[in-house]
C-alpha cells in the first residue's frame, strides 16, 4: 500500500453529468472515496484543476492575455478546492486548503513544512492555485508538489478513461491499454498523460504515476492498494 500519495483531480471530474460547474452529488461521492482511503492510514495531498469552471482555450478565443487567463484558472482551482473541502469535512475528514496564491480569508498559504505537518497530523491537504505562476498547468503543480512532499506516487484520476493507450481509444477501436510504461516513453511519444514539464519532473524525481478511471466506485482504493488497475508510469519498466 502507498503510504503517501498525491491525488490529481481534473476539474471536469467535479461537474458530473453537467456541462460545466460543480455537481454536489459528484463531489460528495469523490469525498467519500477519499475518506475511505484516508481511513486506511494513507497520507493524502490533492491537486485539483479548474476545467469545469474555466479553460485557457476560452481565454484564447476571447483574445485574452495568456497570463491573465491562467490567473483566472488558478482562482477556479481555489473554488473547486473549497467545494471539495466542504464535502470532505461533511464526511468527517479533517482537511486544509493551501494555495499558491495568497488568499488568507479562505485558505492557508502553501508552505512546504506546514503541509508536511498537516499530513503527519492525519489531515488531507488540498493544494490549489496551481504553481502560483502563469504558463504552468495543474499537472506541473502536481508533479512539483509531489516532489516537494516526497509522495510515493501521483494518482492521476481520469474522468472516464481507464488508463494510457497507444492511441486515442475514442478514434481507434483497436487502441491498446498500456499497463506499464516509462516516463521517457511518455515524453518521446507525446502520450496524453500529463504535459511534458510534469512528466520530466516525475522522471527526474523518480515519482511513479498511476493513471486510472475514477468514475468506477472503488478504483481509488484499488489504486492505493496497488491492485492491477489502469496504467503505471515508472522510471524502471
PDB file of C-alpha atoms in Angstrom:
ATOM      1  CA  UNK A   1       0.000   0.000   0.000  1.00  0.00           C
ATOM      2  CA  UNK A   2       1.200   3.507  -0.734  1.00  0.00           C
ATOM      3  CA  UNK A   3       1.822   5.479   2.463  1.00  0.00           C
ATOM      4  CA  UNK A   4       1.660   8.979   0.998  1.00  0.00           C
ATOM      5  CA  UNK A   5       0.060   9.888  -2.305  1.00  0.00           C
ATOM      6  CA  UNK A   6      -0.832  12.951  -4.300  1.00  0.00           C
ATOM      7  CA  UNK A   7      -4.228  12.688  -5.955  1.00  0.00           C
ATOM      8  CA  UNK A   8      -4.555  14.750  -9.130  1.00  0.00           C
ATOM      9  CA  UNK A   9      -8.206  15.519  -9.852  1.00  0.00           C
ATOM     10  CA  UNK A  10      -9.282  17.189 -13.063  1.00  0.00           C
ATOM     11  CA  UNK A  11     -11.811  19.971 -12.720  1.00  0.00           C
ATOM     12  CA  UNK A  12     -14.054  18.075 -15.148  1.00  0.00           C
ATOM     13  CA  UNK A  13     -14.348  15.310 -12.565  1.00  0.00           C
ATOM     14  CA  UNK A  14     -16.327  17.649 -10.316  1.00  0.00           C
ATOM     15  CA  UNK A  15     -19.006  18.592 -12.848  1.00  0.00           C
ATOM     16  CA  UNK A  16     -20.594  15.159 -13.021  1.00  0.00           C
ATOM     17  CA  UNK A  17     -23.006  14.867 -15.937  1.00  0.00           C
ATOM     18  CA  UNK A  18     -23.349  18.640 -16.213  1.00  0.00           C
ATOM     19  CA  UNK A  19     -21.772  20.660 -18.998  1.00  0.00           C
ATOM     20  CA  UNK A  20     -19.878  22.801 -16.501  1.00  0.00           C
ATOM     21  CA  UNK A  21     -19.830  23.878 -12.865  1.00  0.00           C
ATOM     22  CA  UNK A  22     -19.720  21.834  -9.654  1.00  0.00           C
ATOM     23  CA  UNK A  23     -22.149  18.951  -9.089  1.00  0.00           C
ATOM     24  CA  UNK A  24     -22.695  18.474  -5.329  1.00  0.00           C
ATOM     25  CA  UNK A  25     -23.595  14.791  -5.623  1.00  0.00           C
ATOM     26  CA  UNK A  26     -20.439  14.024  -7.604  1.00  0.00           C
ATOM     27  CA  UNK A  27     -18.236  15.971  -5.194  1.00  0.00           C
ATOM     28  CA  UNK A  28     -19.771  14.127  -2.233  1.00  0.00           C
ATOM     29  CA  UNK A  29     -19.096  10.764  -3.876  1.00  0.00           C
ATOM     30  CA  UNK A  30     -15.467  11.726  -4.513  1.00  0.00           C
ATOM     31  CA  UNK A  31     -15.160  12.873  -0.891  1.00  0.00           C
ATOM     32  CA  UNK A  32     -16.465   9.519   0.353  1.00  0.00           C
ATOM     33  CA  UNK A  33     -13.866   7.620  -1.698  1.00  0.00           C
ATOM     34  CA  UNK A  34     -11.076   9.889  -0.458  1.00  0.00           C
ATOM     35  CA  UNK A  35     -12.266   9.375   3.131  1.00  0.00           C
ATOM     36  CA  UNK A  36     -12.234   5.617   2.573  1.00  0.00           C
ATOM     37  CA  UNK A  37      -8.559   5.603   1.576  1.00  0.00           C
ATOM     38  CA  UNK A  38      -7.746   8.111   4.323  1.00  0.00           C
ATOM     39  CA  UNK A  39      -9.170   5.628   6.843  1.00  0.00           C
ATOM     40  CA  UNK A  40      -6.602   3.076   5.626  1.00  0.00           C
ATOM     41  CA  UNK A  41      -3.912   5.303   7.110  1.00  0.00           C
ATOM     42  CA  UNK A  42      -2.767   6.856   3.835  1.00  0.00           C
ATOM     43  CA  UNK A  43      -1.495  10.446   3.868  1.00  0.00           C
ATOM     44  CA  UNK A  44      -3.213  12.357   1.067  1.00  0.00           C
ATOM     45  CA  UNK A  45      -2.442  15.571  -0.780  1.00  0.00           C
ATOM     46  CA  UNK A  46      -4.791  16.659  -3.563  1.00  0.00           C
ATOM     47  CA  UNK A  47      -4.226  18.957  -6.542  1.00  0.00           C
ATOM     48  CA  UNK A  48      -7.383  19.925  -8.381  1.00  0.00           C
ATOM     49  CA  UNK A  49      -7.828  21.524 -11.796  1.00  0.00           C
ATOM     50  CA  UNK A  50     -10.415  24.063 -12.953  1.00  0.00           C
ATOM     51  CA  UNK A  51     -11.598  22.797 -16.331  1.00  0.00           C
ATOM     52  CA  UNK A  52     -15.194  22.695 -15.076  1.00  0.00           C
ATOM     53  CA  UNK A  53     -15.151  26.446 -14.437  1.00  0.00           C
ATOM     54  CA  UNK A  54     -12.612  27.977 -16.786  1.00  0.00           C
ATOM     55  CA  UNK A  55     -10.424  26.820 -19.647  1.00  0.00           C
ATOM     56  CA  UNK A  56      -7.459  28.586 -21.191  1.00  0.00           C
ATOM     57  CA  UNK A  57      -8.940  27.918 -24.615  1.00  0.00           C
ATOM     58  CA  UNK A  58     -11.866  30.162 -23.708  1.00  0.00           C
ATOM     59  CA  UNK A  59      -9.407  32.921 -22.857  1.00  0.00           C
ATOM     60  CA  UNK A  60      -7.681  32.466 -26.207  1.00  0.00           C
ATOM     61  CA  UNK A  61     -10.990  32.744 -28.050  1.00  0.00           C
ATOM     62  CA  UNK A  62     -11.692  35.976 -26.184  1.00  0.00           C
ATOM     63  CA  UNK A  63      -8.297  37.301 -27.181  1.00  0.00           C
ATOM     64  CA  UNK A  64      -7.135  37.463 -23.576  1.00  0.00           C
ATOM     65  CA  UNK A  65      -3.566  37.757 -22.424  1.00  0.00           C
ATOM     66  CA  UNK A  66      -2.275  34.253 -21.588  1.00  0.00           C
ATOM     67  CA  UNK A  67      -1.098  35.200 -18.111  1.00  0.00           C
ATOM     68  CA  UNK A  68      -4.449  36.813 -17.284  1.00  0.00           C
ATOM     69  CA  UNK A  69      -6.331  33.700 -18.421  1.00  0.00           C
ATOM     70  CA  UNK A  70      -4.025  31.471 -16.358  1.00  0.00           C
ATOM     71  CA  UNK A  71      -4.610  33.536 -13.216  1.00  0.00           C
ATOM     72  CA  UNK A  72      -8.354  33.115 -13.744  1.00  0.00           C
ATOM     73  CA  UNK A  73      -7.786  29.362 -13.923  1.00  0.00           C
ATOM     74  CA  UNK A  74      -5.889  29.467 -10.629  1.00  0.00           C
ATOM     75  CA  UNK A  75      -8.853  31.167  -8.978  1.00  0.00           C
ATOM     76  CA  UNK A  76     -11.079  28.426 -10.391  1.00  0.00           C
ATOM     77  CA  UNK A  77      -8.947  25.754  -8.714  1.00  0.00           C
ATOM     78  CA  UNK A  78      -9.434  27.538  -5.380  1.00  0.00           C
ATOM     79  CA  UNK A  79     -13.224  27.456  -5.824  1.00  0.00           C
ATOM     80  CA  UNK A  80     -13.058  23.727  -6.554  1.00  0.00           C
ATOM     81  CA  UNK A  81     -10.781  23.156  -3.560  1.00  0.00           C
ATOM     82  CA  UNK A  82     -13.219  24.881  -1.189  1.00  0.00           C
ATOM     83  CA  UNK A  83     -16.110  22.787  -2.524  1.00  0.00           C
ATOM     84  CA  UNK A  84     -14.100  19.585  -2.039  1.00  0.00           C
ATOM     85  CA  UNK A  85     -13.010  20.657   1.437  1.00  0.00           C
ATOM     86  CA  UNK A  86     -16.609  21.201   2.476  1.00  0.00           C
ATOM     87  CA  UNK A  87     -17.606  17.734   1.214  1.00  0.00           C
ATOM     88  CA  UNK A  88     -14.639  16.060   2.927  1.00  0.00           C
ATOM     89  CA  UNK A  89     -15.337  17.692   6.269  1.00  0.00           C
ATOM     90  CA  UNK A  90     -19.006  16.734   5.980  1.00  0.00           C
ATOM     91  CA  UNK A  91     -17.734  13.153   5.575  1.00  0.00           C
ATOM     92  CA  UNK A  92     -15.707  13.529   8.776  1.00  0.00           C
ATOM     93  CA  UNK A  93     -12.258  14.082   7.279  1.00  0.00           C
ATOM     94  CA  UNK A  94     -10.088  16.908   8.627  1.00  0.00           C
ATOM     95  CA  UNK A  95      -8.954  18.997   5.674  1.00  0.00           C
ATOM     96  CA  UNK A  96      -6.828  22.051   4.940  1.00  0.00           C
ATOM     97  CA  UNK A  97      -6.809  24.096   1.747  1.00  0.00           C
ATOM     98  CA  UNK A  98      -3.424  25.579   0.909  1.00  0.00           C
ATOM     99  CA  UNK A  99      -2.965  27.952  -2.007  1.00  0.00           C
ATOM    100  CA  UNK A 100      -0.017  29.113  -4.076  1.00  0.00           C
ATOM    101  CA  UNK A 101      -1.787  32.476  -4.446  1.00  0.00           C
ATOM    102  CA  UNK A 102      -2.265  34.388  -1.167  1.00  0.00           C
ATOM    103  CA  UNK A 103      -5.980  34.376  -0.284  1.00  0.00           C
ATOM    104  CA  UNK A 104      -5.894  34.471   3.503  1.00  0.00           C
ATOM    105  CA  UNK A 105      -9.630  34.916   4.036  1.00  0.00           C
ATOM    106  CA  UNK A 106     -10.421  31.365   2.903  1.00  0.00           C
ATOM    107  CA  UNK A 107      -7.206  29.308   2.852  1.00  0.00           C
ATOM    108  CA  UNK A 108      -3.666  28.969   4.177  1.00  0.00           C
ATOM    109  CA  UNK A 109      -0.670  29.882   2.028  1.00  0.00           C
ATOM    110  CA  UNK A 110       1.238  26.879   0.740  1.00  0.00           C
ATOM    111  CA  UNK A 111       4.313  26.387   2.922  1.00  0.00           C
ATOM    112  CA  UNK A 112       6.087  23.062   2.480  1.00  0.00           C
ATOM    113  CA  UNK A 113       6.888  22.434   6.144  1.00  0.00           C
ATOM    114  CA  UNK A 114       3.357  23.341   7.192  1.00  0.00           C
ATOM    115  CA  UNK A 115       1.948  20.996   4.541  1.00  0.00           C
ATOM    116  CA  UNK A 116       4.131  18.153   5.846  1.00  0.00           C
ATOM    117  CA  UNK A 117       2.951  18.916   9.376  1.00  0.00           C
ATOM    118  CA  UNK A 118      -0.695  18.672   8.296  1.00  0.00           C
ATOM    119  CA  UNK A 119      -0.010  15.310   6.644  1.00  0.00           C
ATOM    120  CA  UNK A 120       1.705  13.975   9.771  1.00  0.00           C
ATOM    121  CA  UNK A 121      -1.354  15.060  11.781  1.00  0.00           C
ATOM    122  CA  UNK A 122      -3.604  12.974   9.555  1.00  0.00           C
ATOM    123  CA  UNK A 123      -5.188  15.844   7.665  1.00  0.00           C
ATOM    124  CA  UNK A 124      -5.949  15.786   3.954  1.00  0.00           C
ATOM    125  CA  UNK A 125      -4.429  18.807   2.225  1.00  0.00           C
ATOM    126  CA  UNK A 126      -5.875  20.325  -0.942  1.00  0.00           C
ATOM    127  CA  UNK A 127      -3.289  22.301  -2.886  1.00  0.00           C
ATOM    128  CA  UNK A 128      -4.950  24.962  -5.014  1.00  0.00           C
ATOM    129  CA  UNK A 129      -3.780  27.846  -7.174  1.00  0.00           C
ATOM    130  CA  UNK A 130      -1.516  25.708  -9.367  1.00  0.00           C
ATOM    131  CA  UNK A 131       2.130  26.703  -9.001  1.00  0.00           C
ATOM    132  CA  UNK A 132       1.163  30.320  -8.410  1.00  0.00           C
ATOM    133  CA  UNK A 133       2.679  31.328 -11.752  1.00  0.00           C
ATOM    134  CA  UNK A 134       1.091  31.525 -15.216  1.00  0.00           C
ATOM    135  CA  UNK A 135       2.212  29.270 -18.085  1.00  0.00           C
ATOM    136  CA  UNK A 136       2.272  26.173 -15.854  1.00  0.00           C
ATOM    137  CA  UNK A 137      -0.505  23.588 -15.761  1.00  0.00           C
ATOM    138  CA  UNK A 138      -2.019  21.911 -12.711  1.00  0.00           C
ATOM    139  CA  UNK A 139      -0.252  18.731 -13.910  1.00  0.00           C
ATOM    140  CA  UNK A 140       3.039  20.535 -13.376  1.00  0.00           C
ATOM    141  CA  UNK A 141       1.781  21.737  -9.975  1.00  0.00           C
ATOM    142  CA  UNK A 142       1.008  18.121  -9.053  1.00  0.00           C
ATOM    143  CA  UNK A 143       4.481  16.930 -10.089  1.00  0.00           C
ATOM    144  CA  UNK A 144       6.167  19.814  -8.247  1.00  0.00           C
ATOM    145  CA  UNK A 145       4.195  19.314  -5.014  1.00  0.00           C
ATOM    146  CA  UNK A 146       4.648  15.565  -5.279  1.00  0.00           C
ATOM    147  CA  UNK A 147       8.418  16.021  -5.351  1.00  0.00           C
ATOM    148  CA  UNK A 148       8.382  18.580  -2.521  1.00  0.00           C
ATOM    149  CA  UNK A 149       6.227  16.391  -0.281  1.00  0.00           C
ATOM    150  CA  UNK A 150       8.086  13.168  -1.099  1.00  0.00           C
ATOM    151  CA  UNK A 151       4.992  11.213  -2.133  1.00  0.00           C
ATOM    152  CA  UNK A 152       5.166   7.548  -3.120  1.00  0.00           C
ATOM    153  CA  UNK A 153       3.068   8.109  -6.227  1.00  0.00           C
ATOM    154  CA  UNK A 154       0.871  10.544  -8.098  1.00  0.00           C
ATOM    155  CA  UNK A 155      -2.601   9.147  -8.728  1.00  0.00           C
ATOM    156  CA  UNK A 156      -3.956  10.635 -11.941  1.00  0.00           C
ATOM    157  CA  UNK A 157      -7.717  10.216 -11.550  1.00  0.00           C
ATOM    158  CA  UNK A 158      -9.131  10.414 -15.070  1.00  0.00           C
ATOM    159  CA  UNK A 159     -12.717  11.184 -15.977  1.00  0.00           C
ATOM    160  CA  UNK A 160     -13.981   8.052 -17.778  1.00  0.00           C
ATOM    161  CA  UNK A 161     -10.562   6.950 -19.108  1.00  0.00           C
ATOM    162  CA  UNK A 162      -9.180   3.571 -17.999  1.00  0.00           C
ATOM    163  CA  UNK A 163      -5.507   4.468 -18.373  1.00  0.00           C
ATOM    164  CA  UNK A 164      -2.944   5.235 -21.066  1.00  0.00           C
ATOM    165  CA  UNK A 165      -3.497   3.855 -24.566  1.00  0.00           C
ATOM    166  CA  UNK A 166      -1.113   3.502 -27.501  1.00  0.00           C
ATOM    167  CA  UNK A 167      -3.529   5.710 -29.476  1.00  0.00           C
ATOM    168  CA  UNK A 168      -6.739   7.602 -28.893  1.00  0.00           C
ATOM    169  CA  UNK A 169      -9.416   4.997 -27.912  1.00  0.00           C
ATOM    170  CA  UNK A 170     -12.164   7.448 -28.910  1.00  0.00           C
ATOM    171  CA  UNK A 171     -10.918   7.386 -32.504  1.00  0.00           C
ATOM    172  CA  UNK A 172      -9.451   3.887 -32.835  1.00  0.00           C
ATOM    173  CA  UNK A 173     -11.344   0.759 -31.777  1.00  0.00           C
ATOM    174  CA  UNK A 174      -8.107  -1.281 -31.732  1.00  0.00           C
ATOM    175  CA  UNK A 175      -6.366   1.011 -29.219  1.00  0.00           C
ATOM    176  CA  UNK A 176      -4.470  -0.997 -26.591  1.00  0.00           C
ATOM    177  CA  UNK A 177      -4.335  -0.164 -22.901  1.00  0.00           C
ATOM    178  CA  UNK A 178      -0.721   0.066 -21.771  1.00  0.00           C
ATOM    179  CA  UNK A 179      -0.355  -1.474 -18.325  1.00  0.00           C
ATOM    180  CA  UNK A 180       3.187  -0.263 -17.665  1.00  0.00           C
ATOM    181  CA  UNK A 181       5.483   2.236 -19.368  1.00  0.00           C
ATOM    182  CA  UNK A 182       8.276   4.681 -18.645  1.00  0.00           C
ATOM    183  CA  UNK A 183       8.338   8.441 -18.206  1.00  0.00           C
ATOM    184  CA  UNK A 184      10.744   8.563 -21.138  1.00  0.00           C
ATOM    185  CA  UNK A 185       8.233   6.894 -23.449  1.00  0.00           C
ATOM    186  CA  UNK A 186       5.586   9.441 -22.451  1.00  0.00           C
ATOM    187  CA  UNK A 187       7.956  12.228 -23.441  1.00  0.00           C
ATOM    188  CA  UNK A 188       9.244  10.627 -26.638  1.00  0.00           C
ATOM    189  CA  UNK A 189       5.838   9.548 -27.964  1.00  0.00           C
ATOM    190  CA  UNK A 190       3.954  12.531 -26.509  1.00  0.00           C
ATOM    191  CA  UNK A 191       1.363  10.291 -24.910  1.00  0.00           C
ATOM    192  CA  UNK A 192      -1.520  12.219 -23.337  1.00  0.00           C
ATOM    193  CA  UNK A 193      -0.888  11.505 -19.669  1.00  0.00           C
ATOM    194  CA  UNK A 194       0.359  14.877 -18.463  1.00  0.00           C
ATOM    195  CA  UNK A 195       2.278  17.729 -20.022  1.00  0.00           C
ATOM    196  CA  UNK A 196       5.980  17.311 -20.762  1.00  0.00           C
ATOM    197  CA  UNK A 197       7.150  19.579 -17.928  1.00  0.00           C
ATOM    198  CA  UNK A 198       5.249  17.484 -15.392  1.00  0.00           C
ATOM    199  CA  UNK A 199       6.457  14.195 -16.878  1.00  0.00           C
ATOM    200  CA  UNK A 200      10.062  15.423 -16.799  1.00  0.00           C
ATOM    201  CA  UNK A 201       9.733  16.426 -13.132  1.00  0.00           C
ATOM    202  CA  UNK A 202       8.377  12.973 -12.269  1.00  0.00           C
ATOM    203  CA  UNK A 203      11.195  11.248 -14.151  1.00  0.00           C
ATOM    204  CA  UNK A 204      13.900  13.374 -12.528  1.00  0.00           C
ATOM    205  CA  UNK A 205      12.476  12.741  -9.047  1.00  0.00           C
ATOM    206  CA  UNK A 206      11.641   9.060  -9.594  1.00  0.00           C
ATOM    207  CA  UNK A 207       7.921   9.518  -8.888  1.00  0.00           C
ATOM    208  CA  UNK A 208       5.549   6.820 -10.121  1.00  0.00           C
ATOM    209  CA  UNK A 209       2.327   7.886 -11.812  1.00  0.00           C
ATOM    210  CA  UNK A 210      -0.788   5.712 -11.727  1.00  0.00           C
ATOM    211  CA  UNK A 211      -3.416   6.624 -14.316  1.00  0.00           C
ATOM    212  CA  UNK A 212      -6.882   5.175 -13.707  1.00  0.00           C
ATOM    213  CA  UNK A 213     -10.608   5.724 -14.227  1.00  0.00           C
ATOM    214  CA  UNK A 214     -12.055   7.462 -11.176  1.00  0.00           C
ATOM    215  CA  UNK A 215     -15.655   7.028 -12.343  1.00  0.00           C
ATOM    216  CA  UNK A 216     -15.759   3.399 -11.220  1.00  0.00           C
ATOM    217  CA  UNK A 217     -16.549   3.123  -7.489  1.00  0.00           C
ATOM    218  CA  UNK A 218     -13.690   1.588  -5.528  1.00  0.00           C
ATOM    219  CA  UNK A 219     -10.997   2.350  -8.104  1.00  0.00           C
ATOM    220  CA  UNK A 220      -9.355   4.946  -5.887  1.00  0.00           C
ATOM    221  CA  UNK A 221      -8.939   2.375  -3.123  1.00  0.00           C
ATOM    222  CA  UNK A 222      -7.608  -0.202  -5.592  1.00  0.00           C
ATOM    223  CA  UNK A 223      -5.066   2.330  -6.811  1.00  0.00           C
ATOM    224  CA  UNK A 224      -3.794   2.996  -3.285  1.00  0.00           C
ATOM    225  CA  UNK A 225      -3.612  -0.747  -2.545  1.00  0.00           C
ATOM    226  CA  UNK A 226      -1.512  -1.243  -5.720  1.00  0.00           C
ATOM    227  CA  UNK A 227      -4.043  -3.584  -7.258  1.00  0.00           C
ATOM    228  CA  UNK A 228      -3.831  -4.177 -11.003  1.00  0.00           C
ATOM    229  CA  UNK A 229      -5.657  -1.193 -12.427  1.00  0.00           C
ATOM    230  CA  UNK A 230      -5.060   1.396 -15.131  1.00  0.00           C
ATOM    231  CA  UNK A 231      -1.509   2.257 -16.205  1.00  0.00           C
ATOM    232  CA  UNK A 232       1.635   2.545 -14.086  1.00  0.00           C
ATOM    233  CA  UNK A 233       4.248   5.021 -15.325  1.00  0.00           C
ATOM    234  CA  UNK A 234       7.606   4.430 -13.707  1.00  0.00           C
ATOM    235  CA  UNK A 235      11.307   5.108 -14.164  1.00  0.00           C
ATOM    236  CA  UNK A 236      12.127   1.410 -14.461  1.00  0.00           C
ATOM    237  CA  UNK A 237       9.979  -0.788 -16.708  1.00  0.00           C
TER     238      UNK A 237
END
